[in-house]
PDB file of N, CA and C in Angstrom:
ATOM      1  N   MET A  28     -30.288  49.976 -10.466  1.00 88.00           N
ATOM      2  CA  MET A  28     -31.068  48.795 -10.204  1.00 88.00           C
ATOM      3  C   MET A  28     -30.241  47.526 -10.427  1.00 88.00           C
ATOM      4  N   ARG A  29     -29.382  47.554 -11.458  1.00 91.00           N
ATOM      5  CA  ARG A  29     -28.539  46.381 -11.716  1.00 91.00           C
ATOM      6  C   ARG A  29     -27.556  46.142 -10.573  1.00 91.00           C
ATOM      7  N   ALA A  30     -27.064  47.196  -9.966  1.00 92.00           N
ATOM      8  CA  ALA A  30     -26.134  47.059  -8.843  1.00 92.00           C
ATOM      9  C   ALA A  30     -26.823  46.382  -7.663  1.00 92.00           C
ATOM     10  N   LEU A  31     -28.078  46.754  -7.418  1.00 93.00           N
ATOM     11  CA  LEU A  31     -28.830  46.126  -6.332  1.00 93.00           C
ATOM     12  C   LEU A  31     -29.072  44.649  -6.619  1.00 93.00           C
ATOM     13  N   TYR A  32     -29.408  44.339  -7.876  1.00 93.00           N
ATOM     14  CA  TYR A  32     -29.623  42.949  -8.273  1.00 93.00           C
ATOM     15  C   TYR A  32     -28.337  42.139  -8.091  1.00 93.00           C
ATOM     16  N   ALA A  33     -27.211  42.675  -8.524  1.00 94.00           N
ATOM     17  CA  ALA A  33     -25.926  41.995  -8.383  1.00 94.00           C
ATOM     18  C   ALA A  33     -25.574  41.800  -6.912  1.00 94.00           C
ATOM     19  N   LEU A  34     -25.846  42.802  -6.082  1.00 94.00           N
ATOM     20  CA  LEU A  34     -25.570  42.696  -4.651  1.00 94.00           C
ATOM     21  C   LEU A  34     -26.409  41.590  -4.011  1.00 94.00           C
ATOM     22  N   VAL A  35     -27.677  41.480  -4.370  1.00 95.00           N
ATOM     23  CA  VAL A  35     -28.555  40.440  -3.828  1.00 95.00           C
ATOM     24  C   VAL A  35     -28.058  39.056  -4.252  1.00 95.00           C
ATOM     25  N   VAL A  36     -27.648  38.918  -5.504  1.00 95.00           N
ATOM     26  CA  VAL A  36     -27.154  37.623  -5.988  1.00 95.00           C
ATOM     27  C   VAL A  36     -25.874  37.238  -5.253  1.00 95.00           C
ATOM     28  N   VAL A  37     -24.938  38.169  -5.088  1.00 95.00           N
ATOM     29  CA  VAL A  37     -23.669  37.885  -4.398  1.00 95.00           C
ATOM     30  C   VAL A  37     -23.934  37.510  -2.948  1.00 95.00           C
ATOM     31  N   MET A  38     -24.818  38.240  -2.285  1.00 96.00           N
ATOM     32  CA  MET A  38     -25.112  37.925  -0.882  1.00 96.00           C
ATOM     33  C   MET A  38     -25.815  36.565  -0.754  1.00 96.00           C
ATOM     34  N   GLY A  39     -26.646  36.212  -1.708  1.00 95.00           N
ATOM     35  CA  GLY A  39     -27.277  34.898  -1.698  1.00 95.00           C
ATOM     36  C   GLY A  39     -26.263  33.783  -1.856  1.00 95.00           C
ATOM     37  N   VAL A  40     -25.305  33.978  -2.763  1.00 95.00           N
ATOM     38  CA  VAL A  40     -24.241  32.986  -2.950  1.00 95.00           C
ATOM     39  C   VAL A  40     -23.406  32.866  -1.680  1.00 95.00           C
ATOM     40  N   LEU A  41     -23.107  33.990  -1.032  1.00 95.00           N
ATOM     41  CA  LEU A  41     -22.342  33.939   0.222  1.00 95.00           C
ATOM     42  C   LEU A  41     -23.116  33.198   1.319  1.00 95.00           C
ATOM     43  N   LEU A  42     -24.416  33.421   1.399  1.00 95.00           N
ATOM     44  CA  LEU A  42     -25.223  32.706   2.397  1.00 95.00           C
ATOM     45  C   LEU A  42     -25.208  31.199   2.150  1.00 95.00           C
ATOM     46  N   VAL A  43     -25.412  30.802   0.909  1.00 94.00           N
ATOM     47  CA  VAL A  43     -25.412  29.375   0.578  1.00 94.00           C
ATOM     48  C   VAL A  43     -24.032  28.769   0.832  1.00 94.00           C
ATOM     49  N   GLY A  44     -22.983  29.450   0.390  1.00 93.00           N
ATOM     50  CA  GLY A  44     -21.618  28.948   0.600  1.00 93.00           C
ATOM     51  C   GLY A  44     -21.262  28.836   2.079  1.00 93.00           C
ATOM     52  N   GLY A  45     -21.658  29.840   2.873  1.00 93.00           N
ATOM     53  CA  GLY A  45     -21.395  29.797   4.313  1.00 93.00           C
ATOM     54  C   GLY A  45     -22.140  28.673   4.995  1.00 93.00           C
ATOM     55  N   THR A  46     -23.387  28.450   4.589  1.00 94.00           N
ATOM     56  CA  THR A  46     -24.178  27.370   5.174  1.00 94.00           C
ATOM     57  C   THR A  46     -23.578  26.009   4.839  1.00 94.00           C
ATOM     58  N   VAL A  47     -23.175  25.816   3.599  1.00 93.00           N
ATOM     59  CA  VAL A  47     -22.556  24.552   3.194  1.00 93.00           C
ATOM     60  C   VAL A  47     -21.256  24.335   3.969  1.00 93.00           C
ATOM     61  N   THR A  48     -20.444  25.372   4.104  1.00 93.00           N
ATOM     62  CA  THR A  48     -19.191  25.258   4.860  1.00 93.00           C
ATOM     63  C   THR A  48     -19.463  24.886   6.311  1.00 93.00           C
ATOM     64  N   LEU A  49     -20.444  25.516   6.923  1.00 93.00           N
ATOM     65  CA  LEU A  49     -20.793  25.217   8.311  1.00 93.00           C
ATOM     66  C   LEU A  49     -21.246  23.771   8.471  1.00 93.00           C
ATOM     67  N   VAL A  50     -22.089  23.292   7.571  1.00 91.00           N
ATOM     68  CA  VAL A  50     -22.570  21.910   7.648  1.00 91.00           C
ATOM     69  C   VAL A  50     -21.421  20.924   7.480  1.00 91.00           C
ATOM     70  N   VAL A  51     -20.513  21.187   6.541  1.00 89.00           N
ATOM     71  CA  VAL A  51     -19.373  20.286   6.321  1.00 89.00           C
ATOM     72  C   VAL A  51     -18.476  20.247   7.544  1.00 89.00           C
ATOM     73  N   LEU A  52     -18.172  21.394   8.127  1.00 88.00           N
ATOM     74  CA  LEU A  52     -17.310  21.421   9.316  1.00 88.00           C
ATOM     75  C   LEU A  52     -17.954  20.717  10.497  1.00 88.00           C
ATOM     76  N   LEU A  53     -19.255  20.924  10.696  1.00 87.00           N
ATOM     77  CA  LEU A  53     -19.941  20.221  11.785  1.00 87.00           C
ATOM     78  C   LEU A  53     -19.953  18.715  11.560  1.00 87.00           C
ATOM     79  N   ALA A  54     -20.160  18.288  10.339  1.00 83.00           N
ATOM     80  CA  ALA A  54     -20.173  16.857  10.036  1.00 83.00           C
ATOM     81  C   ALA A  54     -18.802  16.239  10.290  1.00 83.00           C
ATOM     82  N   LYS A  55     -17.752  16.958   9.943  1.00 81.00           N
ATOM     83  CA  LYS A  55     -16.404  16.432  10.188  1.00 81.00           C
ATOM     84  C   LYS A  55     -16.123  16.297  11.673  1.00 81.00           C
ATOM     85  N   ARG A  56     -16.507  17.302  12.433  1.00 81.00           N
ATOM     86  CA  ARG A  56     -16.229  17.262  13.871  1.00 81.00           C
ATOM     87  C   ARG A  56     -17.082  16.247  14.590  1.00 81.00           C
ATOM     88  N   MET A  57     -18.331  16.074  14.179  1.00 79.00           N
ATOM     89  CA  MET A  57     -19.207  15.100  14.814  1.00 79.00           C
ATOM     90  C   MET A  57     -18.980  13.706  14.262  1.00 79.00           C
ATOM     91  N   GLY A  58     -18.385  13.626  13.072  1.00 70.00           N
ATOM     92  CA  GLY A  58     -18.185  12.357  12.396  1.00 70.00           C
ATOM     93  C   GLY A  58     -17.324  11.394  13.169  1.00 70.00           C
ATOM     94  N   GLY A  59     -16.690  11.842  14.168  1.00 61.00           N
ATOM     95  CA  GLY A  59     -15.997  10.911  15.018  1.00 61.00           C
ATOM     96  C   GLY A  59     -14.507  11.088  15.021  1.00 61.00           C
ATOM     97  N   ALA A  60     -14.027  11.173  16.205  1.00 57.00           N
ATOM     98  CA  ALA A  60     -12.599  11.138  16.404  1.00 57.00           C
ATOM     99  C   ALA A  60     -12.251   9.673  16.587  1.00 57.00           C
ATOM    100  N   THR A  61     -11.444   9.160  15.721  1.00 62.00           N
ATOM    101  CA  THR A  61     -11.060   7.766  15.846  1.00 62.00           C
ATOM    102  C   THR A  61      -9.802   7.687  16.695  1.00 62.00           C
ATOM    103  N   ALA A  62      -9.862   6.843  17.679  1.00 63.00           N
ATOM    104  CA  ALA A  62      -8.720   6.663  18.562  1.00 63.00           C
ATOM    105  C   ALA A  62      -7.792   5.603  17.974  1.00 63.00           C
ATOM    106  N   THR A  63      -6.525   5.834  18.099  1.00 68.00           N
ATOM    107  CA  THR A  63      -5.553   4.841  17.648  1.00 68.00           C
ATOM    108  C   THR A  63      -4.745   4.381  18.848  1.00 68.00           C
ATOM    109  N   ALA A  64      -4.317   3.151  18.804  1.00 66.00           N
ATOM    110  CA  ALA A  64      -3.526   2.597  19.897  1.00 66.00           C
ATOM    111  C   ALA A  64      -2.553   1.572  19.330  1.00 66.00           C
ATOM    112  N   ASP A  65      -1.388   1.508  19.918  1.00 74.00           N
ATOM    113  CA  ASP A  65      -0.428   0.468  19.582  1.00 74.00           C
ATOM    114  C   ASP A  65      -0.634  -0.673  20.570  1.00 74.00           C
ATOM    115  N   VAL A  66      -1.005  -1.827  20.060  1.00 73.00           N
ATOM    116  CA  VAL A  66      -1.276  -2.978  20.912  1.00 73.00           C
ATOM    117  C   VAL A  66      -0.287  -4.070  20.564  1.00 73.00           C
ATOM    118  N   THR A  67       0.372  -4.597  21.579  1.00 78.00           N
ATOM    119  CA  THR A  67       1.298  -5.705  21.398  1.00 78.00           C
ATOM    120  C   THR A  67       0.759  -6.908  22.158  1.00 78.00           C
ATOM    121  N   ALA A  68       0.569  -8.009  21.461  1.00 79.00           N
ATOM    122  CA  ALA A  68       0.073  -9.233  22.087  1.00 79.00           C
ATOM    123  C   ALA A  68       0.962 -10.380  21.632  1.00 79.00           C
ATOM    124  N   GLU A  69       1.270 -11.266  22.561  1.00 83.00           N
ATOM    125  CA  GLU A  69       2.088 -12.432  22.233  1.00 83.00           C
ATOM    126  C   GLU A  69       1.172 -13.558  21.777  1.00 83.00           C
ATOM    127  N   ILE A  70       1.259 -13.880  20.495  1.00 84.00           N
ATOM    128  CA  ILE A  70       0.454 -14.937  19.895  1.00 84.00           C
ATOM    129  C   ILE A  70       1.256 -16.235  19.994  1.00 84.00           C
ATOM    130  N   PRO A  71       0.633 -17.335  20.452  1.00 85.00           N
ATOM    131  CA  PRO A  71       1.357 -18.606  20.555  1.00 85.00           C
ATOM    132  C   PRO A  71       1.903 -19.062  19.197  1.00 85.00           C
ATOM    133  N   ALA A  72       3.028 -19.747  19.222  1.00 89.00           N
ATOM    134  CA  ALA A  72       3.657 -20.245  18.000  1.00 89.00           C
ATOM    135  C   ALA A  72       2.690 -21.150  17.244  1.00 89.00           C
ATOM    136  N   GLY A  73       2.689 -21.035  15.926  1.00 91.00           N
ATOM    137  CA  GLY A  73       1.837 -21.866  15.091  1.00 91.00           C
ATOM    138  C   GLY A  73       0.459 -21.279  14.852  1.00 91.00           C
ATOM    139  N   ASN A  74       0.163 -20.141  15.450  1.00 91.00           N
ATOM    140  CA  ASN A  74      -1.130 -19.489  15.262  1.00 91.00           C
ATOM    141  C   ASN A  74      -1.001 -18.367  14.242  1.00 91.00           C
ATOM    142  N   ARG A  75      -2.095 -18.123  13.538  1.00 91.00           N
ATOM    143  CA  ARG A  75      -2.142 -17.026  12.570  1.00 91.00           C
ATOM    144  C   ARG A  75      -3.323 -16.132  12.908  1.00 91.00           C
ATOM    145  N   ILE A  76      -3.159 -14.832  12.685  1.00 91.00           N
ATOM    146  CA  ILE A  76      -4.258 -13.901  12.856  1.00 91.00           C
ATOM    147  C   ILE A  76      -5.058 -13.912  11.559  1.00 91.00           C
ATOM    148  N   MET A  77      -6.315 -14.313  11.638  1.00 92.00           N
ATOM    149  CA  MET A  77      -7.168 -14.402  10.463  1.00 92.00           C
ATOM    150  C   MET A  77      -8.005 -13.142  10.265  1.00 92.00           C
ATOM    151  N   GLY A  78      -8.195 -12.379  11.350  1.00 91.00           N
ATOM    152  CA  GLY A  78      -8.969 -11.152  11.256  1.00 91.00           C
ATOM    153  C   GLY A  78      -8.958 -10.420  12.571  1.00 91.00           C
ATOM    154  N   MET A  79      -9.390  -9.158  12.519  1.00 88.00           N
ATOM    155  CA  MET A  79      -9.495  -8.380  13.743  1.00 88.00           C
ATOM    156  C   MET A  79     -10.591  -7.336  13.586  1.00 88.00           C
ATOM    157  N   ALA A  80     -11.138  -6.914  14.737  1.00 89.00           N
ATOM    158  CA  ALA A  80     -12.208  -5.919  14.725  1.00 89.00           C
ATOM    159  C   ALA A  80     -12.272  -5.257  16.092  1.00 89.00           C
ATOM    160  N   GLY A  81     -12.809  -4.057  16.124  1.00 85.00           N
ATOM    161  CA  GLY A  81     -13.055  -3.376  17.384  1.00 85.00           C
ATOM    162  C   GLY A  81     -14.430  -3.764  17.900  1.00 85.00           C
ATOM    163  N   VAL A  82     -14.494  -4.173  19.165  1.00 81.00           N
ATOM    164  CA  VAL A  82     -15.754  -4.615  19.756  1.00 81.00           C
ATOM    165  C   VAL A  82     -15.898  -3.965  21.125  1.00 81.00           C
ATOM    166  N   GLU A  83     -16.816  -3.008  21.250  1.00 82.00           N
ATOM    167  CA  GLU A  83     -17.129  -2.367  22.524  1.00 82.00           C
ATOM    168  C   GLU A  83     -15.880  -1.949  23.296  1.00 82.00           C
ATOM    169  N   GLY A  84     -14.993  -1.227  22.660  1.00 82.00           N
ATOM    170  CA  GLY A  84     -13.800  -0.734  23.332  1.00 82.00           C
ATOM    171  C   GLY A  84     -12.700  -1.772  23.481  1.00 82.00           C
ATOM    172  N   ARG A  85     -12.865  -2.909  22.894  1.00 87.00           N
ATOM    173  CA  ARG A  85     -11.857  -3.974  22.937  1.00 87.00           C
ATOM    174  C   ARG A  85     -11.422  -4.286  21.516  1.00 87.00           C
ATOM    175  N   LEU A  86     -10.292  -4.971  21.401  1.00 89.00           N
ATOM    176  CA  LEU A  86      -9.811  -5.448  20.112  1.00 89.00           C
ATOM    177  C   LEU A  86     -10.035  -6.950  20.065  1.00 89.00           C
ATOM    178  N   ALA A  87     -10.767  -7.416  19.063  1.00 91.00           N
ATOM    179  CA  ALA A  87     -11.031  -8.845  18.902  1.00 91.00           C
ATOM    180  C   ALA A  87     -10.101  -9.390  17.822  1.00 91.00           C
ATOM    181  N   LEU A  88      -9.319 -10.417  18.164  1.00 91.00           N
ATOM    182  CA  LEU A  88      -8.422 -11.080  17.214  1.00 91.00           C
ATOM    183  C   LEU A  88      -8.934 -12.488  16.954  1.00 91.00           C
ATOM    184  N   TRP A  89      -9.123 -12.818  15.686  1.00 91.00           N
ATOM    185  CA  TRP A  89      -9.519 -14.166  15.294  1.00 91.00           C
ATOM    186  C   TRP A  89      -8.242 -14.919  14.983  1.00 91.00           C
ATOM    187  N   LEU A  90      -7.971 -15.978  15.746  1.00 92.00           N
ATOM    188  CA  LEU A  90      -6.744 -16.772  15.600  1.00 92.00           C
ATOM    189  C   LEU A  90      -7.077 -18.172  15.114  1.00 92.00           C
ATOM    190  N   GLU A  91      -6.237 -18.693  14.233  1.00 91.00           N
ATOM    191  CA  GLU A  91      -6.316 -20.093  13.790  1.00 91.00           C
ATOM    192  C   GLU A  91      -4.987 -20.743  14.134  1.00 91.00           C
ATOM    193  N   GLY A  92      -5.067 -21.925  14.729  1.00 89.00           N
ATOM    194  CA  GLY A  92      -3.846 -22.629  15.082  1.00 89.00           C
ATOM    195  C   GLY A  92      -4.093 -24.103  15.289  1.00 89.00           C
ATOM    196  N   PRO A  93      -3.077 -24.812  15.793  1.00 88.00           N
ATOM    197  CA  PRO A  93      -3.201 -26.256  16.011  1.00 88.00           C
ATOM    198  C   PRO A  93      -4.306 -26.619  17.006  1.00 88.00           C
ATOM    199  N   GLU A  94      -4.595 -25.718  17.941  1.00 84.00           N
ATOM    200  CA  GLU A  94      -5.629 -25.991  18.939  1.00 84.00           C
ATOM    201  C   GLU A  94      -7.033 -25.727  18.417  1.00 84.00           C
ATOM    202  N   GLY A  95      -7.137 -25.105  17.243  1.00 87.00           N
ATOM    203  CA  GLY A  95      -8.443 -24.778  16.677  1.00 87.00           C
ATOM    204  C   GLY A  95      -8.583 -23.284  16.461  1.00 87.00           C
ATOM    205  N   SER A  96      -9.796 -22.892  16.236  1.00 90.00           N
ATOM    206  CA  SER A  96     -10.098 -21.494  15.984  1.00 90.00           C
ATOM    207  C   SER A  96     -10.553 -20.842  17.282  1.00 90.00           C
ATOM    208  N   ARG A  97     -10.142 -19.590  17.494  1.00 92.00           N
ATOM    209  CA  ARG A  97     -10.561 -18.886  18.697  1.00 92.00           C
ATOM    210  C   ARG A  97     -10.503 -17.384  18.461  1.00 92.00           C
ATOM    211  N   VAL A  98     -11.170 -16.668  19.322  1.00 92.00           N
ATOM    212  CA  VAL A  98     -11.174 -15.207  19.285  1.00 92.00           C
ATOM    213  C   VAL A  98     -10.681 -14.710  20.628  1.00 92.00           C
ATOM    214  N   TRP A  99      -9.665 -13.878  20.584  1.00 91.00           N
ATOM    215  CA  TRP A  99      -9.155 -13.231  21.792  1.00 91.00           C
ATOM    216  C   TRP A  99      -9.730 -11.836  21.867  1.00 91.00           C
ATOM    217  N   LEU A 100     -10.121 -11.410  23.057  1.00 91.00           N
ATOM    218  CA  LEU A 100     -10.496 -10.028  23.309  1.00 91.00           C
ATOM    219  C   LEU A 100      -9.358  -9.373  24.072  1.00 91.00           C
ATOM    220  N   LEU A 101      -8.807  -8.303  23.503  1.00 90.00           N
ATOM    221  CA  LEU A 101      -7.676  -7.615  24.111  1.00 90.00           C
ATOM    222  C   LEU A 101      -8.087  -6.223  24.569  1.00 90.00           C
ATOM    223  N   ASP A 102      -7.529  -5.797  25.704  1.00 87.00           N
ATOM    224  CA  ASP A 102      -7.696  -4.426  26.165  1.00 87.00           C
ATOM    225  C   ASP A 102      -6.677  -3.577  25.412  1.00 87.00           C
ATOM    226  N   PRO A 103      -7.111  -2.611  24.590  1.00 82.00           N
ATOM    227  CA  PRO A 103      -6.153  -1.859  23.781  1.00 82.00           C
ATOM    228  C   PRO A 103      -5.225  -0.983  24.604  1.00 82.00           C
ATOM    229  N   ALA A 104      -5.606  -0.631  25.815  1.00 81.00           N
ATOM    230  CA  ALA A 104      -4.744   0.218  26.643  1.00 81.00           C
ATOM    231  C   ALA A 104      -3.537  -0.550  27.163  1.00 81.00           C
ATOM    232  N   THR A 105      -3.738  -1.826  27.498  1.00 82.00           N
ATOM    233  CA  THR A 105      -2.652  -2.607  28.094  1.00 82.00           C
ATOM    234  C   THR A 105      -2.139  -3.718  27.188  1.00 82.00           C
ATOM    235  N   GLY A 106      -2.929  -4.143  26.205  1.00 81.00           N
ATOM    236  CA  GLY A 106      -2.551  -5.264  25.352  1.00 81.00           C
ATOM    237  C   GLY A 106      -2.798  -6.608  26.005  1.00 81.00           C
ATOM    238  N   ARG A 107      -3.414  -6.618  27.183  1.00 87.00           N
ATOM    239  CA  ARG A 107      -3.673  -7.870  27.901  1.00 87.00           C
ATOM    240  C   ARG A 107      -4.949  -8.525  27.401  1.00 87.00           C
ATOM    241  N   ARG A 108      -4.949  -9.840  27.413  1.00 88.00           N
ATOM    242  CA  ARG A 108      -6.123 -10.608  26.997  1.00 88.00           C
ATOM    243  C   ARG A 108      -7.145 -10.577  28.125  1.00 88.00           C
ATOM    244  N   VAL A 109      -8.374 -10.162  27.808  1.00 90.00           N
ATOM    245  CA  VAL A 109      -9.431 -10.080  28.811  1.00 90.00           C
ATOM    246  C   VAL A 109     -10.534 -11.100  28.567  1.00 90.00           C
ATOM    247  N   GLY A 110     -10.447 -11.831  27.466  1.00 88.00           N
ATOM    248  CA  GLY A 110     -11.443 -12.845  27.183  1.00 88.00           C
ATOM    249  C   GLY A 110     -11.028 -13.703  26.009  1.00 88.00           C
ATOM    250  N   GLU A 111     -11.654 -14.880  25.904  1.00 88.00           N
ATOM    251  CA  GLU A 111     -11.345 -15.799  24.814  1.00 88.00           C
ATOM    252  C   GLU A 111     -12.579 -16.641  24.510  1.00 88.00           C
ATOM    253  N   VAL A 112     -12.819 -16.842  23.219  1.00 86.00           N
ATOM    254  CA  VAL A 112     -13.900 -17.719  22.765  1.00 86.00           C
ATOM    255  C   VAL A 112     -13.265 -18.784  21.905  1.00 86.00           C
ATOM    256  N   ARG A 113     -13.492 -20.069  22.235  1.00 85.00           N
ATOM    257  CA  ARG A 113     -12.885 -21.168  21.498  1.00 85.00           C
ATOM    258  C   ARG A 113     -13.944 -21.934  20.720  1.00 85.00           C
ATOM    259  N   SER A 114     -13.487 -22.535  19.611  1.00 76.00           N
ATOM    260  CA  SER A 114     -14.351 -23.447  18.851  1.00 76.00           C
ATOM    261  C   SER A 114     -13.645 -24.784  18.767  1.00 76.00           C
ATOM    262  N   GLY A 115     -14.197 -25.707  18.003  1.00 62.00           N
ATOM    263  CA  GLY A 115     -13.623 -27.035  17.877  1.00 62.00           C
ATOM    264  C   GLY A 115     -12.273 -27.029  17.178  1.00 62.00           C
ATOM    265  N   ALA A 116     -11.615 -28.177  17.183  1.00 56.00           N
ATOM    266  CA  ALA A 116     -10.281 -28.307  16.574  1.00 56.00           C
ATOM    267  C   ALA A 116     -10.395 -28.167  15.066  1.00 56.00           C
ATOM    268  N   VAL A 117      -9.353 -27.659  14.478  1.00 53.00           N
ATOM    269  CA  VAL A 117      -9.277 -27.517  13.023  1.00 53.00           C
ATOM    270  C   VAL A 117      -8.854 -28.862  12.441  1.00 53.00           C
ATOM    271  N   PRO A 118      -9.609 -29.413  11.476  1.00 55.00           N
ATOM    272  CA  PRO A 118      -9.218 -30.702  10.902  1.00 55.00           C
ATOM    273  C   PRO A 118      -7.899 -30.566  10.137  1.00 55.00           C
ATOM    274  N   THR A 119      -7.059 -31.582  10.262  1.00 57.00           N
ATOM    275  CA  THR A 119      -5.782 -31.582   9.528  1.00 57.00           C
ATOM    276  C   THR A 119      -6.009 -32.098   8.125  1.00 57.00           C
ATOM    277  N   ARG A 120      -5.192 -31.621   7.202  1.00 54.00           N
ATOM    278  CA  ARG A 120      -5.345 -32.032   5.805  1.00 54.00           C
ATOM    279  C   ARG A 120      -4.213 -32.889   5.359  1.00 54.00           C
TER     280      ARG A 120
END
């Protein structure tokens, strides 16, 4: 009887362990394949990159420079600028 009890406990542990392993593997695979890309963009002299983010398949660069603040949208496949948002001039100090 003890052998049967031990067998049931071992099989229960195997079921729980297998289920946990399956859930973890599925979560990793569904969790997202992150794409990486090397993007080269020519930033005008005197400008600094203040931040960047991925936006709907594009790379958004926040630039600060003598002309003011702006955001460039870059195509990560080509590195070409596909859009720009400008704000007012940056006050000099």
